[in-house]
mmCIF file of C-alpha atoms and ligand atoms in Angstrom:
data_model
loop_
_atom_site.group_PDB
_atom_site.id
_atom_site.type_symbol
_atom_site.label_atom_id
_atom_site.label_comp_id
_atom_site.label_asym_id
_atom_site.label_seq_id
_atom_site.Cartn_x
_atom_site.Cartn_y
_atom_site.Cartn_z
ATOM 1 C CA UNK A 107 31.672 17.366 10.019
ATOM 2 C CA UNK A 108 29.074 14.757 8.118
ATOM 3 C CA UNK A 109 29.903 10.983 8.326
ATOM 4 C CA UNK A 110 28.612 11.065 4.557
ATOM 5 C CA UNK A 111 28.171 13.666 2.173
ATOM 6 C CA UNK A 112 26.470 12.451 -0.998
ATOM 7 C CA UNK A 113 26.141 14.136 -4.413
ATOM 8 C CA UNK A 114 22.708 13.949 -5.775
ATOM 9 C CA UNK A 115 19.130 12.622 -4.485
ATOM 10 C CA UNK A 116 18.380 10.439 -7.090
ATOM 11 C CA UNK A 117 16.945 6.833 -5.760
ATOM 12 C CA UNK A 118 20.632 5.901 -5.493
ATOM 13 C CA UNK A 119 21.902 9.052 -3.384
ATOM 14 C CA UNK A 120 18.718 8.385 -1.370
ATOM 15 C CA UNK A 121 18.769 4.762 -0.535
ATOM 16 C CA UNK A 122 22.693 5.297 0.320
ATOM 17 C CA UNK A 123 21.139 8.169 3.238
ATOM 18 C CA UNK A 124 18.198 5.878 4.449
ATOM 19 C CA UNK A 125 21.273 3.510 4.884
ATOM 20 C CA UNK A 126 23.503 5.402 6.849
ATOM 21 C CA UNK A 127 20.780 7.653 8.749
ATOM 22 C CA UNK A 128 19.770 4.057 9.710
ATOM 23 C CA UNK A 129 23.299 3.271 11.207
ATOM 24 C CA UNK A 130 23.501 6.744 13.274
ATOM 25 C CA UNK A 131 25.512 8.551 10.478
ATOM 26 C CA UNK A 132 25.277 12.384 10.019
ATOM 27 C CA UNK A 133 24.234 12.449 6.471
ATOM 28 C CA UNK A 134 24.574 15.803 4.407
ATOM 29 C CA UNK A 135 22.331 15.016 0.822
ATOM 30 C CA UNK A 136 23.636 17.668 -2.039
ATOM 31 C CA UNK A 137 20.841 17.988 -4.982
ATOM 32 C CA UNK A 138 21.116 20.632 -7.163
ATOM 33 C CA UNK A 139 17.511 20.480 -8.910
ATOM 34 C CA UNK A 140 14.440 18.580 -6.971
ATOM 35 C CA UNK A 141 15.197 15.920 -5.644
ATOM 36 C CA UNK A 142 14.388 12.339 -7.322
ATOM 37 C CA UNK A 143 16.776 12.250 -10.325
ATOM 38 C CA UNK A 144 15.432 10.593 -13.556
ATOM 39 C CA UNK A 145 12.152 9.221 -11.923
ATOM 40 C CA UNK A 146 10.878 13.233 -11.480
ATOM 41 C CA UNK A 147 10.651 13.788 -15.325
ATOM 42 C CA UNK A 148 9.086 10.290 -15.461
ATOM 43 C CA UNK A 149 5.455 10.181 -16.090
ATOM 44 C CA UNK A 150 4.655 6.437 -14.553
ATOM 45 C CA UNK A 151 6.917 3.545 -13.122
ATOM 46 C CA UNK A 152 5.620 -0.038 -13.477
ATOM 47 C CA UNK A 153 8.736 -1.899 -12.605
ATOM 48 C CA UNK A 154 9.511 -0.591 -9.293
ATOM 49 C CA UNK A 155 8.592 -3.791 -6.828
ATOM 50 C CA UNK A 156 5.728 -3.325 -4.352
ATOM 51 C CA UNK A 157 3.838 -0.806 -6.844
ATOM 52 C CA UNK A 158 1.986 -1.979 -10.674
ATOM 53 C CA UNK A 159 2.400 1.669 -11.366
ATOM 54 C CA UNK A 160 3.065 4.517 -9.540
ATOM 55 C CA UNK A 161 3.607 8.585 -11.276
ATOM 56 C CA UNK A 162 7.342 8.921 -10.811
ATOM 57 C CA UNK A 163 7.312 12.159 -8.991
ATOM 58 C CA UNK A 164 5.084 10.439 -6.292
ATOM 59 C CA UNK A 165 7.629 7.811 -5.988
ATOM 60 C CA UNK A 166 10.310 9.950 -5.319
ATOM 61 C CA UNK A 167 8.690 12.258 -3.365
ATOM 62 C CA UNK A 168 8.100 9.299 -0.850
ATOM 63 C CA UNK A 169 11.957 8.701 -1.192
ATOM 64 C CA UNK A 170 12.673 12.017 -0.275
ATOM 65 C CA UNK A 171 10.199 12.093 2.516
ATOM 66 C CA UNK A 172 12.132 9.385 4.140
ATOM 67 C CA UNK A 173 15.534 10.352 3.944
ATOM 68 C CA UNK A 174 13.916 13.538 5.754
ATOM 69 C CA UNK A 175 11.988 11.989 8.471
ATOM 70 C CA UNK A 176 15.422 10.039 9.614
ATOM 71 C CA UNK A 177 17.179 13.647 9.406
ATOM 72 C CA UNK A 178 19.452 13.920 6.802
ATOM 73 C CA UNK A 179 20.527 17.582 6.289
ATOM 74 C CA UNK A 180 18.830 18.772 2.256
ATOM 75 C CA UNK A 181 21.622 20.732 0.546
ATOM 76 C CA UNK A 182 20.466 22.598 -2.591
ATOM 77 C CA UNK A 183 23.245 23.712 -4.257
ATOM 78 C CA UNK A 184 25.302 22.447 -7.113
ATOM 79 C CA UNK A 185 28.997 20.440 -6.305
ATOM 80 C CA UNK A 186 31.959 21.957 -8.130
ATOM 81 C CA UNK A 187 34.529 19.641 -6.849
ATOM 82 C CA UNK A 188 36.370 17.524 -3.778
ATOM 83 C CA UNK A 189 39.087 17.727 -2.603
ATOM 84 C CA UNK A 190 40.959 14.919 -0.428
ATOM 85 C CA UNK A 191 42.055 15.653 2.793
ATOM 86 C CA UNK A 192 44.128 13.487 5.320
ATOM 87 C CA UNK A 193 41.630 12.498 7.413
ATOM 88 C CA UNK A 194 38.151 14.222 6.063
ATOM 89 C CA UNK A 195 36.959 15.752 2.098
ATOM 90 C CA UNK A 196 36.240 18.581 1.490
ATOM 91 C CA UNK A 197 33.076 18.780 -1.471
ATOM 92 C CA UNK A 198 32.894 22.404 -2.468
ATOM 93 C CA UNK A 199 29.292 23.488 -4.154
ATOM 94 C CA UNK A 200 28.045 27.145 -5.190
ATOM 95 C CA UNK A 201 27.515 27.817 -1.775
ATOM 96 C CA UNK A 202 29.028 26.753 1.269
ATOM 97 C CA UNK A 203 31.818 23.538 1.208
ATOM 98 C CA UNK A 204 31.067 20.313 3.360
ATOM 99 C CA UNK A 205 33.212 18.649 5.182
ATOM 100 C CA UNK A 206 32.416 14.433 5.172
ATOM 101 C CA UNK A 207 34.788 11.382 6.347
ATOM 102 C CA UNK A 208 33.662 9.619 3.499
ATOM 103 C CA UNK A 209 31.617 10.717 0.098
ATOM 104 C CA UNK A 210 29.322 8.961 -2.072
ATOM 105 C CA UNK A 211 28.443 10.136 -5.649
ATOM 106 C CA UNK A 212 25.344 9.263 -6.731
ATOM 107 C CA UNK A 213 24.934 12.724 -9.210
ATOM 108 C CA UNK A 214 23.399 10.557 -12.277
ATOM 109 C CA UNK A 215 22.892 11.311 -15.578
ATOM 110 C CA UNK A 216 21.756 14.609 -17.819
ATOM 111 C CA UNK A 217 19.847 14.400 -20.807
ATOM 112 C CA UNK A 218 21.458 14.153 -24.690
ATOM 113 C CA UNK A 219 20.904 16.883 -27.097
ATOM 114 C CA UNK A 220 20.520 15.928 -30.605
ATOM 115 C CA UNK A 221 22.313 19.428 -31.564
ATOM 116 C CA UNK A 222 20.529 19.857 -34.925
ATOM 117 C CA UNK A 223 19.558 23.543 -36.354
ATOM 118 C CA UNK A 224 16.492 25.355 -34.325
ATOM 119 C CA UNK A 225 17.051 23.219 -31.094
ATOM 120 C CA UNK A 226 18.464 25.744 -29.376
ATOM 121 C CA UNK A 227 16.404 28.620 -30.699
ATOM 122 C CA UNK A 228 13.209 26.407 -29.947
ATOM 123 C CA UNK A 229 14.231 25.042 -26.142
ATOM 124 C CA UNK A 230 11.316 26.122 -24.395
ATOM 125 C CA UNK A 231 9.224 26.846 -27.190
ATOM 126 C CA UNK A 232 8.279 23.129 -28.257
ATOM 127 C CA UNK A 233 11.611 21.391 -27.934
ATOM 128 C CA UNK A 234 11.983 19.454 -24.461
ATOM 129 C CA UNK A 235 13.091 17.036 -22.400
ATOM 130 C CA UNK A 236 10.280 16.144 -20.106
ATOM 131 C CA UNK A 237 6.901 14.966 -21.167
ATOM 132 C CA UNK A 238 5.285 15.309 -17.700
ATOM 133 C CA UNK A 239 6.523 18.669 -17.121
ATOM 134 C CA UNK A 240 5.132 19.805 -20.803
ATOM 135 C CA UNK A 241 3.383 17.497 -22.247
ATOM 136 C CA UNK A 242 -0.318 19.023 -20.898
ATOM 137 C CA UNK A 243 1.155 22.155 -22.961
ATOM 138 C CA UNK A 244 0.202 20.288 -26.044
ATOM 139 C CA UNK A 245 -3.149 18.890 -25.646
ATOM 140 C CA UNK A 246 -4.968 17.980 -29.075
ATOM 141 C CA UNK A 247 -1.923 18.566 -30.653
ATOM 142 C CA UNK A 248 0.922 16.714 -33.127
ATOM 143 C CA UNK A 249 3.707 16.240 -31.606
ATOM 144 C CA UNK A 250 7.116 14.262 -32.050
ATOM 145 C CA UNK A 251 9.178 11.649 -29.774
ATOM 146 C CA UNK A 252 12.966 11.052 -30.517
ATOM 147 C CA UNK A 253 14.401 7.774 -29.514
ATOM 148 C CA UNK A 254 14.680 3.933 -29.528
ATOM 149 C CA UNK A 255 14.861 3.066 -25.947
ATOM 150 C CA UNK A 256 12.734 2.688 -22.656
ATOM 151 C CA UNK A 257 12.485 6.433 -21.726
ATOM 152 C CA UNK A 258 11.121 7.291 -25.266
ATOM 153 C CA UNK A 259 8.319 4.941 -25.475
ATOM 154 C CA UNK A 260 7.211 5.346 -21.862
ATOM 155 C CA UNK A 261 7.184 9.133 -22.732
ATOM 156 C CA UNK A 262 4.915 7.942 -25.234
ATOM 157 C CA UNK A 263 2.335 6.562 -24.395
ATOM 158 C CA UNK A 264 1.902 8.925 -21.721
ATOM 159 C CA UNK A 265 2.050 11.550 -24.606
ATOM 160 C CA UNK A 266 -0.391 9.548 -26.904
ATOM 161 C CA UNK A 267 -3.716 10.726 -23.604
ATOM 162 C CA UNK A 268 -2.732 14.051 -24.623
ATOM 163 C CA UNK A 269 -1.770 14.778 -27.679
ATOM 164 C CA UNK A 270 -3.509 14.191 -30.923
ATOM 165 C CA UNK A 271 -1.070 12.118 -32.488
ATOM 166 C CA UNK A 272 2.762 11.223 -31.617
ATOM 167 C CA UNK A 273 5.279 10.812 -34.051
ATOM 168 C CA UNK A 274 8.020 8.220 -32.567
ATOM 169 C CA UNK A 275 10.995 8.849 -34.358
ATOM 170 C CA UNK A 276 14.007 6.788 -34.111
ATOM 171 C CA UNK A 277 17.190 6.182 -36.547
ATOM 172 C CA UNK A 278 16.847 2.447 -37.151
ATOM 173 C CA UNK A 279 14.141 -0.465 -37.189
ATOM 174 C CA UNK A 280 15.367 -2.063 -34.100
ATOM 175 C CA UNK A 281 14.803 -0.671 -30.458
ATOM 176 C CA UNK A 282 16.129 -0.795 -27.002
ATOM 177 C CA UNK A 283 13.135 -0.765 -25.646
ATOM 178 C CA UNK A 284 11.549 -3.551 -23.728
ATOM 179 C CA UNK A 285 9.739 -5.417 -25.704
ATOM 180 C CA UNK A 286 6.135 -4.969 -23.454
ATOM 181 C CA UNK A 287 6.799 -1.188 -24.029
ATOM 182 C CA UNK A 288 7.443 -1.932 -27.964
ATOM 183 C CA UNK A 289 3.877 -3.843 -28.237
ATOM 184 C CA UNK A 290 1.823 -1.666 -26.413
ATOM 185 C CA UNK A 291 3.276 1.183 -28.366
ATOM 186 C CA UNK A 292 2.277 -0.301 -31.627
ATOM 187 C CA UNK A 293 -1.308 -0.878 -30.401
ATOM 188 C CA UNK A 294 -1.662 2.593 -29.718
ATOM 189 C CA UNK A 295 -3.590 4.407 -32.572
ATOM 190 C CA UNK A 296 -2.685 7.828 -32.591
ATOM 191 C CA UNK A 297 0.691 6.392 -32.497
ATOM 192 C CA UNK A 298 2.589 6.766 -35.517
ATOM 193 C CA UNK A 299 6.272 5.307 -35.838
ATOM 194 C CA UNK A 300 8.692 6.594 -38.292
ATOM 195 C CA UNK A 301 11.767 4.667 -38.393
ATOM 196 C CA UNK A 302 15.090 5.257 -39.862
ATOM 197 C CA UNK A 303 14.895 8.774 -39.548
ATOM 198 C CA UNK A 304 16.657 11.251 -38.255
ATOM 199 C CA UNK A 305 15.955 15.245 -37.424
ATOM 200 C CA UNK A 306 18.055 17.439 -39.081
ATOM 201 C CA UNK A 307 16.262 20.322 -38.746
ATOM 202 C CA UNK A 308 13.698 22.191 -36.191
ATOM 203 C CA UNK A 309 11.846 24.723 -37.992
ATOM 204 C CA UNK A 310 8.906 26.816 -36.871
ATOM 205 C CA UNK A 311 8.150 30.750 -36.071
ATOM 206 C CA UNK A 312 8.008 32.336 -32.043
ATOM 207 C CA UNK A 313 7.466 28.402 -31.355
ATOM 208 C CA UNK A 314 7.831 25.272 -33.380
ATOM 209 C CA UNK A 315 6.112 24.325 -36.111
ATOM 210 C CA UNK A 316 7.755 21.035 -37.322
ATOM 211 C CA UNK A 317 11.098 19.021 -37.916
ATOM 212 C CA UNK A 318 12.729 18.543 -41.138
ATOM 213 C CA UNK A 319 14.148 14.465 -41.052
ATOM 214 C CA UNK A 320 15.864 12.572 -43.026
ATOM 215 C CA UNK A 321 15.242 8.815 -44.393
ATOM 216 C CA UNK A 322 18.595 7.399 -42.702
ATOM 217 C CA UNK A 323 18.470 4.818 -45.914
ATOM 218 C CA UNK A 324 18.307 7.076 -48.777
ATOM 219 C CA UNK A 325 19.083 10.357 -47.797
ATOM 220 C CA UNK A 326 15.065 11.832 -48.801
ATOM 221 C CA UNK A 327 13.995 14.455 -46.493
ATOM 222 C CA UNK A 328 10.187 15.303 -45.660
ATOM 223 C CA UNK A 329 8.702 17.734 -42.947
ATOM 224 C CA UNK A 330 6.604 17.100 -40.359
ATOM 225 C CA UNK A 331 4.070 19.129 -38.890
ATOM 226 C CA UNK A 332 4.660 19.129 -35.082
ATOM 227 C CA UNK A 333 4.314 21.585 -32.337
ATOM 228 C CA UNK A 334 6.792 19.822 -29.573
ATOM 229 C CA UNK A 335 9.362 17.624 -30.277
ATOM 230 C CA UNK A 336 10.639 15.294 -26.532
ATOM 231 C CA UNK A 337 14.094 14.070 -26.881
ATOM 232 C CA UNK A 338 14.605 10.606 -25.924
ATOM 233 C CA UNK A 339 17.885 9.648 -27.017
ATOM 234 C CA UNK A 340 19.967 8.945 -24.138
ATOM 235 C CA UNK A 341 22.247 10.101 -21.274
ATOM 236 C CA UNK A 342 25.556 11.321 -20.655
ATOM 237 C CA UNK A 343 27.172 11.298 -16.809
ATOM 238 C CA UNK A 344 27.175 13.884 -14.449
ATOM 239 C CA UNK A 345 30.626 14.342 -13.610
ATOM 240 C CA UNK A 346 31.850 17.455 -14.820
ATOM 241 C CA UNK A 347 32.674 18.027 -10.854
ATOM 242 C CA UNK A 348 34.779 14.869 -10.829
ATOM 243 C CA UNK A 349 37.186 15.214 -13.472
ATOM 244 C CA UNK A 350 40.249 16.366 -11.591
ATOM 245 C CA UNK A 351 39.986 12.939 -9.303
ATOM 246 C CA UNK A 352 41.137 10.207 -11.355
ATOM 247 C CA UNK A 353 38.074 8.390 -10.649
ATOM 248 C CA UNK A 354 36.532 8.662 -14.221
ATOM 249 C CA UNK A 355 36.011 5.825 -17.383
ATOM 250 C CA UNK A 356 37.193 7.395 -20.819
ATOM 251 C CA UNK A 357 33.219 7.410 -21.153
ATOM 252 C CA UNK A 358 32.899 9.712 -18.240
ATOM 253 C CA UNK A 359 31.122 7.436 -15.546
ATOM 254 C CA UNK A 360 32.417 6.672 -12.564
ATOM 255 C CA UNK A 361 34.779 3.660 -11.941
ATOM 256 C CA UNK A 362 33.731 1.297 -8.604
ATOM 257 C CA UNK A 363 35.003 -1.749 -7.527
ATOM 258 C CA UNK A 364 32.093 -4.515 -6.049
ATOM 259 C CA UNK A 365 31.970 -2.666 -2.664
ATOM 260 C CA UNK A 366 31.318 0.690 -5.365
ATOM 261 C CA UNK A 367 33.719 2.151 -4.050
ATOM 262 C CA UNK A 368 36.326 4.404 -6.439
ATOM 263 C CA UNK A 369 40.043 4.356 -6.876
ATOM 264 C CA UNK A 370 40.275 7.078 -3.884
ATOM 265 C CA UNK A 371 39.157 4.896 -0.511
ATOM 266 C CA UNK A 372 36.496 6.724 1.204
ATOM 267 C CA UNK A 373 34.705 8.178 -1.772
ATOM 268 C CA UNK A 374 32.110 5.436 -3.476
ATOM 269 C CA UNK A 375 29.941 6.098 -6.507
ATOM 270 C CA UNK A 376 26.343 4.290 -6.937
ATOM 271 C CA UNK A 377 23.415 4.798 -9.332
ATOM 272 C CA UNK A 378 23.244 6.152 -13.030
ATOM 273 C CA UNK A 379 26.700 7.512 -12.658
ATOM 274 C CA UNK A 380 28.541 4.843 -12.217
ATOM 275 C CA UNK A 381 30.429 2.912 -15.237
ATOM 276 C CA UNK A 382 27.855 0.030 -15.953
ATOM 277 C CA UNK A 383 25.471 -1.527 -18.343
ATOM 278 C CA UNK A 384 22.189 -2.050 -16.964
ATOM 279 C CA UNK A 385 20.731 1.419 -15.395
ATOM 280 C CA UNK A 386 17.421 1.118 -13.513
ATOM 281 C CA UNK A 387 15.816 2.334 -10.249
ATOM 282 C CA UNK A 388 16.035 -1.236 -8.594
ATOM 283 C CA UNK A 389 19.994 -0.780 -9.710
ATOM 284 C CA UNK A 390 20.444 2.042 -8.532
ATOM 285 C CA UNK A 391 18.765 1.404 -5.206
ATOM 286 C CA UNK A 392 21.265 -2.044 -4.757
ATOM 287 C CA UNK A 393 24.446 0.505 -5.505
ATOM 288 C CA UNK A 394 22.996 3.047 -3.235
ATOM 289 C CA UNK A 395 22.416 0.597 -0.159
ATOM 290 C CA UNK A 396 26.049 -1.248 -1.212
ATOM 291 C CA UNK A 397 27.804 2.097 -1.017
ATOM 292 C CA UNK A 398 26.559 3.391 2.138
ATOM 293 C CA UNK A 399 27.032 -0.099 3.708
ATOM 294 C CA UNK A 400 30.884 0.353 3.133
ATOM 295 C CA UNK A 401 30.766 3.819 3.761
ATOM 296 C CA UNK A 402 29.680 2.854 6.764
ATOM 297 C CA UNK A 403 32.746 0.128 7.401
ATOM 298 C CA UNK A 404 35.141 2.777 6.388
ATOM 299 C CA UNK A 405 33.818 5.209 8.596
ATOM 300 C CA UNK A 406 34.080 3.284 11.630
ATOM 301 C CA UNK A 407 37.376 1.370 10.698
HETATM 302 P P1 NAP B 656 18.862 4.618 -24.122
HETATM 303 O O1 NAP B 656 18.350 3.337 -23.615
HETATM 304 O O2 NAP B 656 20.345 4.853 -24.147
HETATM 305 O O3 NAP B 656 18.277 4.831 -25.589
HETATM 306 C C1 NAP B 656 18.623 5.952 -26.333
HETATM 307 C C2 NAP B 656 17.941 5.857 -27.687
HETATM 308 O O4 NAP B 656 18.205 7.049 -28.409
HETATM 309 C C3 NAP B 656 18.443 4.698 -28.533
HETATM 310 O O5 NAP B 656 17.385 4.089 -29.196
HETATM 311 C C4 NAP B 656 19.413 5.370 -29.500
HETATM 312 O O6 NAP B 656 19.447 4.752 -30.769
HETATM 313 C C5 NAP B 656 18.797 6.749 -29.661
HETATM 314 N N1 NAP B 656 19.818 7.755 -29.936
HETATM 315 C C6 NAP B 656 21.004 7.945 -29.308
HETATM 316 N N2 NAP B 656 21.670 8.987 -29.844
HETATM 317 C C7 NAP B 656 20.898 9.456 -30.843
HETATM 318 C C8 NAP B 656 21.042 10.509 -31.775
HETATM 319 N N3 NAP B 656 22.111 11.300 -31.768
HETATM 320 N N4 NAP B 656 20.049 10.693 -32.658
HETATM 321 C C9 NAP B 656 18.950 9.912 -32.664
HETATM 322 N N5 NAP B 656 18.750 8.896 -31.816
HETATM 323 C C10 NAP B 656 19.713 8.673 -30.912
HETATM 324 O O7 NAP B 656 18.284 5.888 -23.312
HETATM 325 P P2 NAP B 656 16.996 6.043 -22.361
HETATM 326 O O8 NAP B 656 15.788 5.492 -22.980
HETATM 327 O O9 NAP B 656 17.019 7.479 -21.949
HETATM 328 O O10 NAP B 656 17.382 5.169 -21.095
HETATM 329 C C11 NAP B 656 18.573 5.443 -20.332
HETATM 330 C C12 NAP B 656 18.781 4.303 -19.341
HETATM 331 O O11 NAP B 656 17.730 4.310 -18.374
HETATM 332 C C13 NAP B 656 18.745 2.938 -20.001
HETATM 333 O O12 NAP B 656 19.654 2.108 -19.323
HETATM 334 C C14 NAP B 656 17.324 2.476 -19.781
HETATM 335 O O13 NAP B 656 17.158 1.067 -19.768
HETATM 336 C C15 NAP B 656 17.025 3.066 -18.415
HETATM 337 N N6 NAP B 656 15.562 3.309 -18.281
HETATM 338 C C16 NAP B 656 14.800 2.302 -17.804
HETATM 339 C C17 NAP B 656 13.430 2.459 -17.711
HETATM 340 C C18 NAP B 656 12.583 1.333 -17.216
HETATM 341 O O14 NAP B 656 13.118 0.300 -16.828
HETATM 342 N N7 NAP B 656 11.282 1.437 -17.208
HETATM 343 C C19 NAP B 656 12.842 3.657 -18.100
HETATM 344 C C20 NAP B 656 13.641 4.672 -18.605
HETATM 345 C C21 NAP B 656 15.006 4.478 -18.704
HETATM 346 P P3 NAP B 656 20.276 3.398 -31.027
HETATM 347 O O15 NAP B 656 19.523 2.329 -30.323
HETATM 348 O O16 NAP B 656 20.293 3.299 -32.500
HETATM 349 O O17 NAP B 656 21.642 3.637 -30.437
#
């Protein structure tokens, strides 16, 4: 029996273990990729205090060593559901089932889709979600962004040391990006922005060639010449596991009170997943420490 079992090793799933593996609690961590969440698929952090910039799969390999070194036990498997016992849960995964007092949720966030024709046929061949991972795949190359916020113009400019030139598309003139991001963005000359536009079409032979997109004002079309195309354009919540609990927003997140913990008592919910506005490592690391802290209380009360 674990004192915690937590769902996902993001920076919120592991700052909730450093917590409790610091107060003498058998912590079971349950990741069903690498651990590290968002960060790993992040090419550089410069808001994380202590470090100007630091490679995100550095930082959260340093997480991860951690949460190791003070012993929690690494699950890899995948979480298919909990169920609520009288005195314990029960979170059942692919593989074996785990028995904790209390659970924390801290599985995050997957990546949008943009669902137009040729994504699918092109996954893999061009069309991707993760600049770091593919992005030296395309070296002297023309190649496409999609989005308005943070994660596509970080992708960015890491793209724009590799590639020849970046196309940053997004579907309006205004962005969600901070505004640093936005200005060192524009300064960047192989850089090329192309706003109100949308794709509506991936086109290309055994790999991709281009996008078809549309002028979102009047309805012209044009092609692009591309040979990967990085989707930026959001995140949906983790939860698929979750849905039988009660626990859930109409959006899908995860509802938490201040001490994050949900509408069942002894299951808590911190990071991405939770029902929120602002989504960042630092808040994910103060919902990771909160829940553990009360995990903690309810364990021992
Ligand atoms: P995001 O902030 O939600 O931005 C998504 C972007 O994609 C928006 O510009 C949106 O356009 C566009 N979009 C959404 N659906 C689309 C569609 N169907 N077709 C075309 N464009 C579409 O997503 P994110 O950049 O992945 O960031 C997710 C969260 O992580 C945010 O809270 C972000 O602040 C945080 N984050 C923080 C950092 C950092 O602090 N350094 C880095 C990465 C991510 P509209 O604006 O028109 O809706």
């Amino acid at each position: 029996m674990y004192d915690v079992v937590i769902v996902g090793a993001g920076p919120a799933g592991m700052t909730a273990a450093i917590y409790a593996l610091r107060n003498n609690k058998r912590v079971a961590l349950v990741e069903k990729n690498v651990p590290g969440g968002v960060i790993v698929n992040t090419a550089f952090v410069e808001n994380y205090p202590g470090f100007t910039k630091i490679e995100g799969p550095s930082l959260a390999y340093a997480m991860f060593e951690q949460t190791t070194k003070l012993g929690a036990d690494y699950i890899g498997a995948t979480v298919t559901g909990i169920e609520i016992g009288e005195s314990f849960f029960t979170v059942k995964t692919d593989g074996e089932s785990l028995r904790g007092k209390t659970v924390i949720l801290a599985s995050g966030t997957a990546q949008k889709k943009l669902g137009a024709p040729g994504e699918e046929k092109y996954t893999g061949r061009g069309v991707s979600w993760c600049a770091i991972c593919d992005g030296s795949l395309y070296k002297g190359e023309d190649v496409a962004v999609v989005g308005g916020g943070n994660s596509a113009f970080e992708e960015t400019i890491y793209l724009s040391n590799l590639a020849n030139k970046v196309y940053l598309i997004h579907r309006r003139e205004g962005f969600r990006a901070e505004s640093s991001l936005v200005d060192r963005v524009r300064q960047l000359k192989n850089v090329k922005m192309v706003l109100n536009a949308r794709i509506v079409e991936f086109f290309g032979a055994e790999t991709l060639q281009g996008v078809v997109i549309e002028n979102t004002l009047d309805g012209k079309t044009d092609r692009l010449a591309v040979k990967a195309c990085f989707e930026y354009i959001g995140t949906l919540p983790s939860t698929d596991y979750a849905k039988d609990l009660g626990i859930l927003a109409d959006n899908g997140y995860i509802l938490v009170d201040k001490n994050c913990e949900t509408a069942i008592k002894g299951i808590f919910a911190c990071g991405d997943v939770v029902d929120k506005d602002i989504r960042q490592i630092a808040t994910a690391i103060s919902d990771g420490a909160v829940a553990a802290l009360n995990a903690i209380k309810y364990c021992s009360g």
